Short mmCIF file of C-alpha atoms in Angstrom, two decimals:
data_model
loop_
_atom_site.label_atom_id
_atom_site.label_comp_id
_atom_site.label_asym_id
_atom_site.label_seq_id
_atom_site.Cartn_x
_atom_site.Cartn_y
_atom_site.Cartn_z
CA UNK A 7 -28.77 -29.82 13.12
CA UNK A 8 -27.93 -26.94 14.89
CA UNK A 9 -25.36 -24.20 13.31
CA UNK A 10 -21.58 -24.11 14.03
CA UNK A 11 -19.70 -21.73 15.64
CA UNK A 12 -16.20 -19.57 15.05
CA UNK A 13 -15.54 -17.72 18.15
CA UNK A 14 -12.61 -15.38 16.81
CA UNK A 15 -10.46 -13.44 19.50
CA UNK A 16 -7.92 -10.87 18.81
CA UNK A 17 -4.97 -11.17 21.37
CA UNK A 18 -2.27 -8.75 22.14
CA UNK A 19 -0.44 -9.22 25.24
CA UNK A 20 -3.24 -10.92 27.44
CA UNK A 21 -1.20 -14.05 28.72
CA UNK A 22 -2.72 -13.91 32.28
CA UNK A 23 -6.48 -13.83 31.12
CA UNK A 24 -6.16 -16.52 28.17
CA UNK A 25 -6.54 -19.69 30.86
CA UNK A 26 -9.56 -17.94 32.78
CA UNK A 27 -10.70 -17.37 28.72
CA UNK A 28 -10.76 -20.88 27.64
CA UNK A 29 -12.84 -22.33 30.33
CA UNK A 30 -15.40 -19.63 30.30
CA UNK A 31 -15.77 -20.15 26.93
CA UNK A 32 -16.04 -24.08 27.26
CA UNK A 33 -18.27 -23.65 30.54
CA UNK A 34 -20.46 -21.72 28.13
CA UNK A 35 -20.43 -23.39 25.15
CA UNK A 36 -20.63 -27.07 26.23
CA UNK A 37 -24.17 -27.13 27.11
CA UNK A 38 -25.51 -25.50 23.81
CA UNK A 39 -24.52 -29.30 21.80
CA UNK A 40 -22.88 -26.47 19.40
CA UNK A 41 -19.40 -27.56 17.43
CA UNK A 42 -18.01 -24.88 18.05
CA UNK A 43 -13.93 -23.39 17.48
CA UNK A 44 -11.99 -21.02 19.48
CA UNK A 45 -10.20 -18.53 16.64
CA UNK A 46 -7.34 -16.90 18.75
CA UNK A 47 -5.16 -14.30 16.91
CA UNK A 48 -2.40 -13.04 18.14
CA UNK A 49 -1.54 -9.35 17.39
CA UNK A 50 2.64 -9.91 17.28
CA UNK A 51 2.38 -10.44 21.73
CA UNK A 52 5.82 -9.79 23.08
CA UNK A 53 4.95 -11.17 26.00
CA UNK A 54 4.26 -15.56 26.60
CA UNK A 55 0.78 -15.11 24.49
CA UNK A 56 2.09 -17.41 22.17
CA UNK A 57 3.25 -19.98 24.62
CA UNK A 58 -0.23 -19.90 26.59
CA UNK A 59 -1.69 -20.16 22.64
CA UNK A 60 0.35 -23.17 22.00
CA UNK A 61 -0.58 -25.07 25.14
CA UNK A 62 -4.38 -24.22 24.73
CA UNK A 63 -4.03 -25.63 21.62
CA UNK A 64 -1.85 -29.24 22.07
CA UNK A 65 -4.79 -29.84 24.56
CA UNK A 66 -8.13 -28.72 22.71
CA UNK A 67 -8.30 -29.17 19.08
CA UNK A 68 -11.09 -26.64 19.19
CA UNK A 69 -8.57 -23.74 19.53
CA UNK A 70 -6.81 -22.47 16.79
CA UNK A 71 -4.24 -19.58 16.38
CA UNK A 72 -3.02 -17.35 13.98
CA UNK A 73 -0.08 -15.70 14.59
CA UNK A 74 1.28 -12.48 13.25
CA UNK A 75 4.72 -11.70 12.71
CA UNK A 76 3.89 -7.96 14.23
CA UNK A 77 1.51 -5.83 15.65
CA UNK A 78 -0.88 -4.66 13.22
CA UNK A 79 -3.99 -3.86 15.19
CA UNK A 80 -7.02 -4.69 16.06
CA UNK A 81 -9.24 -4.25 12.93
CA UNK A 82 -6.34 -6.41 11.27
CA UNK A 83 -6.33 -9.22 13.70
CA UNK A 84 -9.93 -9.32 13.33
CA UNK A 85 -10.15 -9.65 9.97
CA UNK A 86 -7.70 -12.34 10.12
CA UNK A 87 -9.64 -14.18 12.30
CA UNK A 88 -12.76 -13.98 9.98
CA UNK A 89 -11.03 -14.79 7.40
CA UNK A 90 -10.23 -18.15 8.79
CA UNK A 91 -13.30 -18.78 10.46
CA UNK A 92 -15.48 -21.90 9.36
CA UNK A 93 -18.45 -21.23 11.39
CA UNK A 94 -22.02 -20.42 9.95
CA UNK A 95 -22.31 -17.78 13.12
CA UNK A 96 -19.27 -16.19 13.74
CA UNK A 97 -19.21 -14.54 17.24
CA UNK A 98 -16.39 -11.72 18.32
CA UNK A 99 -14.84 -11.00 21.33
CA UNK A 100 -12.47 -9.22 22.97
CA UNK A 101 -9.63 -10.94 25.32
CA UNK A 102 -9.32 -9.27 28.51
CA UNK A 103 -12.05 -10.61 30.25
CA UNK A 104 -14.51 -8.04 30.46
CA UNK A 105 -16.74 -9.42 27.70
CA UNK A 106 -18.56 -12.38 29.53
CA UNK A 107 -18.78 -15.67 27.53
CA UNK A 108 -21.83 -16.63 29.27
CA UNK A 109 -23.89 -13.98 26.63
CA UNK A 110 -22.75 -16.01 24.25
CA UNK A 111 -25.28 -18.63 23.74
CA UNK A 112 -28.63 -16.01 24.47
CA UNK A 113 -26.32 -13.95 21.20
CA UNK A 114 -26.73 -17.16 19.42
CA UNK A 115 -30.72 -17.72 19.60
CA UNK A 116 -31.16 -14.06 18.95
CA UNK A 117 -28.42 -14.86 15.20
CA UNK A 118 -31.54 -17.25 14.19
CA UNK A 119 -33.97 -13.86 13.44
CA UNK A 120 -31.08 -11.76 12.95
CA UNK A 121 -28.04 -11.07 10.67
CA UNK A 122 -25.97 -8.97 13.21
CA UNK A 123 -26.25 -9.39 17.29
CA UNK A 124 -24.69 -6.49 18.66
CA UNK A 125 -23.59 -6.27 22.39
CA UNK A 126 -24.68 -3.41 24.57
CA UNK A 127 -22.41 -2.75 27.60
CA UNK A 128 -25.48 -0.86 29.64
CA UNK A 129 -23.57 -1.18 33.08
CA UNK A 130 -19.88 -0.60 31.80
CA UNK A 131 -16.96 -1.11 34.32
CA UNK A 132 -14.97 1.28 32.95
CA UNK A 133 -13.83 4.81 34.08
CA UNK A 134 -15.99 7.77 33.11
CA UNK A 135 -13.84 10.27 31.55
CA UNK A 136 -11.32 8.45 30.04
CA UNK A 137 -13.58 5.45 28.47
CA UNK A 138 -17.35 6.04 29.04
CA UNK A 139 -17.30 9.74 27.94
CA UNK A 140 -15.54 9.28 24.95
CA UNK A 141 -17.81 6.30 23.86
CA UNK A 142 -20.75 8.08 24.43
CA UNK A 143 -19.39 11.04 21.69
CA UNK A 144 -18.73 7.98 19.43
CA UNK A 145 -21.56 6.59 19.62
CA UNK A 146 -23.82 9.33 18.95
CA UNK A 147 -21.92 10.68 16.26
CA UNK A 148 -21.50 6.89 14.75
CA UNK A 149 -25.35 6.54 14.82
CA UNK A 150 -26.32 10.13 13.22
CA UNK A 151 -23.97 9.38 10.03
CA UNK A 152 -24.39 6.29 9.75
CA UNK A 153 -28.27 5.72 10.49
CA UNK A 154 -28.02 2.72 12.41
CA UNK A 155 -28.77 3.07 15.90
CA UNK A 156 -26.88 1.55 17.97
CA UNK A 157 -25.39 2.14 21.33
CA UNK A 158 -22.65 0.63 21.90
CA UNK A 159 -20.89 0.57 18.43
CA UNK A 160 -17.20 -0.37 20.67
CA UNK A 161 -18.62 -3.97 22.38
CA UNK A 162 -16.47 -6.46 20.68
CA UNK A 163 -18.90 -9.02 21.88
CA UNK A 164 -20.69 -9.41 18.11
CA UNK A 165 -22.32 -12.27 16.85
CA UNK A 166 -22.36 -12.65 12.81
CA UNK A 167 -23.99 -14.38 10.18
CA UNK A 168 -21.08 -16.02 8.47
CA UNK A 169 -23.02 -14.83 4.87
CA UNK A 170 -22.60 -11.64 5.85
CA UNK A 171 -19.39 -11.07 8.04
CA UNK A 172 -17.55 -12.50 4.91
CA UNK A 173 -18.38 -9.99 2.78
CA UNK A 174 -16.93 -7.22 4.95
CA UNK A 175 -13.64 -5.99 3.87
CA UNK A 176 -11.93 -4.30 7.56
CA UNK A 177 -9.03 -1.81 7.32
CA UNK A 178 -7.54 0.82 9.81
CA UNK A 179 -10.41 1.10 12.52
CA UNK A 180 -13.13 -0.01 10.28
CA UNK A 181 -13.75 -2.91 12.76
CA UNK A 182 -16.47 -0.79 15.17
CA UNK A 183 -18.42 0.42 11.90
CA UNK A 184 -19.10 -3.20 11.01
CA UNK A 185 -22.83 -3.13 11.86
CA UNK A 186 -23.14 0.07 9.89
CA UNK A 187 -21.00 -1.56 6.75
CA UNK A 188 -23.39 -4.45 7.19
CA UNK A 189 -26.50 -2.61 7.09
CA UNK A 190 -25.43 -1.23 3.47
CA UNK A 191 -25.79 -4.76 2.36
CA UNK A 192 -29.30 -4.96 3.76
CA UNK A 193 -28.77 -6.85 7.02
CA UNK A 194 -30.84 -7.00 9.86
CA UNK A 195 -29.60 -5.85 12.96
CA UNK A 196 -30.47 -6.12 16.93
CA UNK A 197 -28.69 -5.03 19.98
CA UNK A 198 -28.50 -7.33 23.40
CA UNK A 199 -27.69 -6.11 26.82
CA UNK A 200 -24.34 -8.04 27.84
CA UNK A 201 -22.30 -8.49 31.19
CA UNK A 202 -19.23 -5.85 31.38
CA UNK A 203 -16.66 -6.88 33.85
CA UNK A 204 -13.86 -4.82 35.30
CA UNK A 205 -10.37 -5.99 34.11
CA UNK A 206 -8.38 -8.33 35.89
CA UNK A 207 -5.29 -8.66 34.36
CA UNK A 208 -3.01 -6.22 32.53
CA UNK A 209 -3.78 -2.67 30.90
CA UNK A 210 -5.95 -1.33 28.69
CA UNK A 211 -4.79 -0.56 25.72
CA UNK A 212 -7.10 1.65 24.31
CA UNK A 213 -7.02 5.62 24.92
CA UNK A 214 -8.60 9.00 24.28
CA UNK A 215 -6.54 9.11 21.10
CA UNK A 216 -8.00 6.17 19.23
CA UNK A 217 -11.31 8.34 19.82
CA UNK A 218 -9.86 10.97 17.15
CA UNK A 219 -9.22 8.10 14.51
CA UNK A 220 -12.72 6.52 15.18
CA UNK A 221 -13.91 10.01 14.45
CA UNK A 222 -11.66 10.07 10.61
CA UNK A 223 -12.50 7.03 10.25
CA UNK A 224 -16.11 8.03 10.83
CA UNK A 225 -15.77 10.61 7.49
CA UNK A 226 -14.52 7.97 5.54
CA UNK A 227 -17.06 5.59 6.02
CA UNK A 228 -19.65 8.35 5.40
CA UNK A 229 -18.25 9.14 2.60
CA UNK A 230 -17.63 5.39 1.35
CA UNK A 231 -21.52 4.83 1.97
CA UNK A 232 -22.75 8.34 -0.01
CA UNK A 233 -20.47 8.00 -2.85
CA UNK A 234 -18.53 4.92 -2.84
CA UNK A 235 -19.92 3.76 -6.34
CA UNK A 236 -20.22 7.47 -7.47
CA UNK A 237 -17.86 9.87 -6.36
CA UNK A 238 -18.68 11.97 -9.21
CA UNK A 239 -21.98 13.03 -7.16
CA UNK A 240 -19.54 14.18 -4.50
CA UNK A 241 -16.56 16.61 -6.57
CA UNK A 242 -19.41 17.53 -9.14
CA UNK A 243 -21.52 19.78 -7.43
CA UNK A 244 -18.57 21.73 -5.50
CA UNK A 245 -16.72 21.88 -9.16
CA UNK A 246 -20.03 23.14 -10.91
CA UNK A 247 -20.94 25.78 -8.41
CA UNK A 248 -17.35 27.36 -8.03
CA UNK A 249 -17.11 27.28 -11.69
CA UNK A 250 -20.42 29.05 -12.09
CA UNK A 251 -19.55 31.53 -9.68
CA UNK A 252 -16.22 32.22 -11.40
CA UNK A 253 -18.00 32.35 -14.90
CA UNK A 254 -20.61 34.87 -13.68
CA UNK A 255 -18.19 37.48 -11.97
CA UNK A 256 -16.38 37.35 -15.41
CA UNK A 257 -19.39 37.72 -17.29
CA UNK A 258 -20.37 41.20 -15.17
CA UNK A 259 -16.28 41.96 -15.78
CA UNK A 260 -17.39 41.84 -19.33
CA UNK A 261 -19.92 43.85 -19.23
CA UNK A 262 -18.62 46.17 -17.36
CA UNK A 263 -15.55 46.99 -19.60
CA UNK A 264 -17.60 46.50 -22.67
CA UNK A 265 -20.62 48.38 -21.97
CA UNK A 266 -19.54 50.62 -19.27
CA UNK A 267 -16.02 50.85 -20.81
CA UNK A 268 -14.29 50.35 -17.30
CA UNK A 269 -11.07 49.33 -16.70
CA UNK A 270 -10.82 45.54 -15.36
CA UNK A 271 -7.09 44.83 -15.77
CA UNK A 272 -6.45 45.84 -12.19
CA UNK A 273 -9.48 44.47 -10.32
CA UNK A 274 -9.28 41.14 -7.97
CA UNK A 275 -12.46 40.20 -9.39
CA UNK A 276 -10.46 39.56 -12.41
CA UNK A 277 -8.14 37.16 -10.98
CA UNK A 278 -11.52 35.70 -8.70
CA UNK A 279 -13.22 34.63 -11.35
CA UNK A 280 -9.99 33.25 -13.21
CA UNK A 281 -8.99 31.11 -9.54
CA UNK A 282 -12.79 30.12 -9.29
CA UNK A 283 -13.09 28.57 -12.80
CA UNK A 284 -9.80 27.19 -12.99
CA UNK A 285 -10.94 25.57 -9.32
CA UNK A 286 -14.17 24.42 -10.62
CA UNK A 287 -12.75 22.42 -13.35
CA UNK A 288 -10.08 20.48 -11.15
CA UNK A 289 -12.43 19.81 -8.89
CA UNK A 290 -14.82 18.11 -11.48
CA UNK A 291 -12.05 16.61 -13.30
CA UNK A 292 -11.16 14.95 -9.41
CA UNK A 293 -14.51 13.57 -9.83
CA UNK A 294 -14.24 12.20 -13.04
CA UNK A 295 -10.58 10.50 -12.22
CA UNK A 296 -12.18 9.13 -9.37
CA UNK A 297 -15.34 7.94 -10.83
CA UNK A 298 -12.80 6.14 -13.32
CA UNK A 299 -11.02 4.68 -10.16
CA UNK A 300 -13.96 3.45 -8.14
CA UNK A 301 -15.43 1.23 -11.62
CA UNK A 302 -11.75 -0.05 -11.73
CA UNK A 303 -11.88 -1.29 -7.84
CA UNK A 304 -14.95 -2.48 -8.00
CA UNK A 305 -14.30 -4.64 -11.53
CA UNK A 306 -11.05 -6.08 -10.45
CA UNK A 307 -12.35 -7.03 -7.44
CA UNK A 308 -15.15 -8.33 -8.91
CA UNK A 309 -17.61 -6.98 -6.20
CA UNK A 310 -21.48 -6.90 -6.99
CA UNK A 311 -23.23 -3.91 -6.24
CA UNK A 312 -26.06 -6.07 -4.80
CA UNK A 313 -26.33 -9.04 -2.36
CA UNK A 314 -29.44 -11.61 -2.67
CA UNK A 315 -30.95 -12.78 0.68
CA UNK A 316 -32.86 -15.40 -0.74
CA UNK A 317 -33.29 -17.21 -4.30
CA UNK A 318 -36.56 -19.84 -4.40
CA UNK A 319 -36.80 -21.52 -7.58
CA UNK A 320 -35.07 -22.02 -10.68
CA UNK A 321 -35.82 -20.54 -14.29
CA UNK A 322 -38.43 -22.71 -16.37
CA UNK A 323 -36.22 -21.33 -19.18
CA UNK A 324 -33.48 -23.45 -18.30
CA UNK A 325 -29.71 -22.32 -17.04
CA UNK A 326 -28.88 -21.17 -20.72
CA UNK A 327 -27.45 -17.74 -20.77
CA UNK A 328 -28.90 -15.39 -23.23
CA UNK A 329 -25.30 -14.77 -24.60
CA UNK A 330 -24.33 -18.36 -24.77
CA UNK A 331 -25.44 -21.57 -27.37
CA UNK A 332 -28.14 -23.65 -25.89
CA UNK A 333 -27.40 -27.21 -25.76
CA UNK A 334 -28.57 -30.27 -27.09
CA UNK A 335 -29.01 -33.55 -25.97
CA UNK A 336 -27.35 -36.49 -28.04
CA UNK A 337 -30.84 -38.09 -28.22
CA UNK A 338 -32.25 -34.83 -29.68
CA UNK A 339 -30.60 -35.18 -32.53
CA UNK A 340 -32.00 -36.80 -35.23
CA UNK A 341 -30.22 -38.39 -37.77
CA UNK A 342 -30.14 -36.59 -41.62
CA UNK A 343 -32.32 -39.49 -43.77
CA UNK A 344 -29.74 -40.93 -46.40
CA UNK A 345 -30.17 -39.79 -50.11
CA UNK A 346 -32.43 -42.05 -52.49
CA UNK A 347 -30.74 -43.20 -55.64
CA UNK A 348 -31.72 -41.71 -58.34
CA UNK A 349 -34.29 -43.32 -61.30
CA UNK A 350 -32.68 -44.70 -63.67
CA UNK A 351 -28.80 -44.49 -62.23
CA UNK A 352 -27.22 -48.13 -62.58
CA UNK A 353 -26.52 -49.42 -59.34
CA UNK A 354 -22.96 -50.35 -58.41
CA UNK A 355 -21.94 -53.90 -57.63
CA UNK A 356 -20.98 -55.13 -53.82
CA UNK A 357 -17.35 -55.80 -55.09
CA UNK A 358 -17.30 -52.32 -57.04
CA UNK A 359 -18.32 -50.90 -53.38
CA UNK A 360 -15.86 -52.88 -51.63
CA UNK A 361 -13.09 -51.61 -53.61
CA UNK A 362 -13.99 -47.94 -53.66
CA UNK A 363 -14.31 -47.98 -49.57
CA UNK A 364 -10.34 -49.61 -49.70
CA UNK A 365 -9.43 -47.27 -52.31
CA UNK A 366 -10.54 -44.23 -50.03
CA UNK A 367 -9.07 -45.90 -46.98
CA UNK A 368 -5.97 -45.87 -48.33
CA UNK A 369 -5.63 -42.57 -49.80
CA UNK A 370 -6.78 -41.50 -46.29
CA UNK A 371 -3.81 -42.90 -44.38
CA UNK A 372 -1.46 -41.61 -46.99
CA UNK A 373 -2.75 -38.35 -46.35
CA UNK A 374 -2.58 -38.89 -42.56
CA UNK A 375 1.05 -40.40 -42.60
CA UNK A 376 3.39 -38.02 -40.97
CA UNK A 377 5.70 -36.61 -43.89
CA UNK A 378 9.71 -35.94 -44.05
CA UNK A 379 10.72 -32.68 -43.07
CA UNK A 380 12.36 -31.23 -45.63
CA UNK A 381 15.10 -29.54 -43.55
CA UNK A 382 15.92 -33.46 -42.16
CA UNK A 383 16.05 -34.59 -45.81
CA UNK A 384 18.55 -31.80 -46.75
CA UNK A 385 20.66 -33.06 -43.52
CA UNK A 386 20.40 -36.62 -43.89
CA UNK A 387 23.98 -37.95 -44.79
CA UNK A 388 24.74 -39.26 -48.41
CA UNK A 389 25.60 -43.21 -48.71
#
């Protein structure tokens, strides 16, 4: 049977394109035998998004929306729409028409090799200056940190392996790095050339300053995938060697008033070497609090720091834990052999037994009766 699929689309303001959408997405879909949904989120649209939404959905059952109260972005809308996806591929796309739905099913065959199809506008419709320059800078800089070379990080058009794409936690613009945050979890990755239309209806809403947060954005992640689990490596070495430096211009200070018998009191190396050890050690101390910080995020949220592609087999030791009790079934048990009566010990009589056993049962249930309180006794009124 072949895999479902969650086609999730973040929507802001696109109320012209959303009709021209859903058929190109059934036109291309339809033929594959897929079940497939249509994931629409829209971004807090001031315009009749919504409406368009509503009517999509009353006559398809396959599309489903998730509206937000307010804009919150991209990345956010995204994530929302993961987050309710069912599929086991989930595919992403943007809603302006540009991406072409058609690529959709050749993105799908290529999911069954690989973890992460990533589209590659090679013939973009978009201006030069304004759009293709500034992706190119992106790009390039995207693919030196991170290592994964890609090049077109900004093609919404994405397909996902739902194991995967779930495991992703989005925030400000993380959304583009999402290959790159994928490959840190081992994934494989591959890039497919995909159709680029110009737009038809509305504006863009993208601009040369979201290129300036893709490049903070672009630190961060670096410095999530160097140090995220040990941020220690990061402050350590800048705290050690400032407070090295400091320690060795006040250890020649030293000497010099000692041995030389120079006066230091009025010397900026003095006050140096003070700043530089005094820097050193809240810099490392940085490290520490936020070596203590990253264990507590990653407990509470109960993240692994690994993810297993593949488990064959199960342990001929059995599912016991090496901390826990093993088991036992009832028939394993074997029942303790009764004690022999002793030589020479007179045996009782059946009726002796029979009153013994009534005499215990009874001392039993007087035991077990529920007694007065005493505080209800004390209360009780007097006849």
């Amino acid at each position: 049977m072949s895999e479902s699929v969650s086609i999730v689309i973040p929507v802001f303001e696109e109320e012209e394109s959303l009709p021209y959408l859903y058929a190109s997405i059934t036109e291309a879909m339809d033929p594959t035998g897929r079940d497939y949904e249509m994931l629409f989120v829209d971004d807090g649209s001031r315009d009749a998004t919504l409406k368009v939404l509503s009517e999509l959905n009353a006559k398809d059952n396959r599309v489903v929306v998730v509206s937000f109260r307010r804009n919150f972005g991209q990345t956010a809308a995204m994530a929302a729409g993961i987050d309710h996806a069912t599929g086991d591929i989930i595919v992403t796309m943007d809603a302006d028409l540009q991406n072409d739905p058609a690529d959709i099913p050749h993105m799908l065959e290529k999911a069954k090799e690989f973890d992460v199809v990533s589209g590659w506008r090679k013939r973009r419709k978009d201006p030069f200056i304004s759009r293709k320059l500034p992706s190119l800078i992106a790009n390039g800089l995207i693919s030196k940190v991170t290592g994964v070379k890609l090049h077109d990080y900004g093609c919404t058009l994405k397909a996902y392996r739902k194991e995967v794409i779930k495991n992703v936690r989005l925030y400000g613009e993380m959304h583009r790095f999402i290959p790159a945050i994928a490959n840190w979890y081992g994934a494989s990755i591959t890039e497919v050339e995909t159709t680029h239309h110009e737009r038809k209806y509305g504006k863009s809403k993208y601009g040369i300053s979201r290129t300036i947060r893709v490049i903070l954005d672009l630190i961060t992640v670096k410095f999530l995938q160097t140090f995220a689990t040990r941020p220690i490596h990061a402050f350590g070495p800048i705290g050690l060697a400032l407070g090295a430096i400091g320690f060795l211009i006040a250890l020649y200070l030293s000497f010099d008033k000692v041995i030389l018998g120079h006066s230091i009191g009025s010397r900026p190396l003095l006050l140096l070497s003070v700043l530089l050890i005094i820097l050193g050690v809240q810099i490392l101390v940085m490290g520490l609090l936020a070596e203590v910080l990253a264990r507590t995020y990653h407990e509470s949220q109960g993240k692994p720091i690994y993810t297993v592609k593949l488990h064959l087999g199960s342990s001929p030791l059995g599912a016991t834990g090496a901390d826990e009790p093993a088991t036992v079934a009832p028939e394993q048990i074997k029942p303790k052999p009764k004690p022999r009566a002793r030589r020479g010990a007179p045996r009782r009589s059946a009726s002796k037994r029979t009153e013994n056993a009534a005499g215990t049962k009874a001392s039993a249930a007087s035991d077990t009766a529920p007694k007065a309180s005493p505080v209800a006794a004390k209360e009780a009124p007097l006849k």
